[in-house]
Amino acid sequence: MNNPLIKLFRSKIYTALTMLVILLFIGILGYKFISGYTWIDAVYMTVITITTVGFAEVNPLDIESKIFTIFLILASVVIVGYAISIITEYILSRNNFEDIKQRKMQKKIDAMSNHIIICGYGRNGKQAAKKLLAYKKPFVIIERDKEIIDKFQDDNISFIFGNANEDEILYAAGIERASTLICALPSDADNLFIVLSARQINKQMSIISRASQETSYEKLKLAGANNVILPDRIGGDHMASLVVVPDLVEFIDNLGIVGERNINIEEIKVEQLYNASQEKTIKDLDLRHKTGCTVIGFKDDKGEYIVNPEAETKLIPGSKIIVLGRPEQIQKLNSEYNIAQD
């Protein structure tokens, strides 16, 4: 935790502990050499004096020892009192800081709409979050492991601490306003339960779920998931493809990487490119000449895809085009048509 207030308290605690240790050594040395006690008796006298427990002294004290004890008691009252106050204030401030931080994050989440909710911050959840960050998409992560939240939480990632199986946690993440839910938990049963709950709350949102077993695929679909991903199947297929068509797979992998020197793919609504009431074709847009981007796919208003569409394909309202280009070409496309990046 990098809060300056917490760091300040920690430095004060270290100072108080150092003073206590010094006081302990002064007491031991004083009773050893002023009163002539043995080392163990000197330690005993120092401890009962500093803690003011009221036990009797080992031997009757002479004048010098009594004067030394008076100063030791006065010093211990001040130093021990200071240490206790600092430690108490640190504990209270830490709890208050956690509450303030959580309220601030909840306020940020409450202001979100059309965002993505990721359930689970394991391997798949981290990959999803990394991709969404690269595309500057707003998202919230539901995670039940507090240690994971403390480790990865920062200004760019919003966490909700709790079990995604509980409706109140889903509501805290803004499930009713979200556009997409990603269930990335390792348990198919947990993912199934979350999909069922989320679909009941928000019937319009898109739900993507992970599945470990192939038998869970149809169950998750019936529960309301729009897409079900089987990581093991995809991984095995990907490895086999690297043997059969390695160069092609490497090229396709690069399409999904965001970076200054890497190719990129974007999906764009036709309404963002022109007034859809005046029907145009892909040829009329002439994106290749204007931006350098190439149209490699078309999705009509019914959700049907066409790979490498013809130039005369009509861009009807509600349809989308998939364009391929380098990052600077994609940026030029966004600038040319004033397409805002979320």
Tab-separated table of C-alpha atoms in Angstrom, residues 31 37 44-59 61 69 73:
chain	number	residue	atom	x	y	z
A	31	TYR	CA	20.463	-1.339	37.232
A	37	TYR	CA	22.331	-6.232	40.017
A	44	TYR	CA	13.694	-8.029	35.474
A	45	MET	CA	13.827	-4.653	37.241
A	46	THR	CA	13.797	-2.765	33.956
A	47	VAL	CA	10.768	-4.660	32.620
A	48	ILE	CA	8.650	-4.272	35.774
A	49	THR	CA	9.592	-0.594	36.015
A	50	ILE	CA	8.793	0.227	32.366
A	51	THR	CA	5.540	-1.751	32.415
A	52	THR	CA	4.607	-0.414	35.895
A	53	VAL	CA	3.193	-3.799	36.948
A	54	GLY	CA	3.981	-3.150	40.616
A	55	PHE	CA	6.105	-6.171	41.546
A	56	ALA	CA	8.615	-5.767	44.376
A	57	GLU	CA	12.216	-4.911	43.568
A	58	VAL	CA	14.864	-7.620	43.809
A	59	ASN	CA	16.815	-5.812	46.509
A	61	LEU	CA	17.160	0.429	46.334
A	69	THR	CA	14.166	4.531	38.822
A	73	ILE	CA	9.495	5.559	35.164
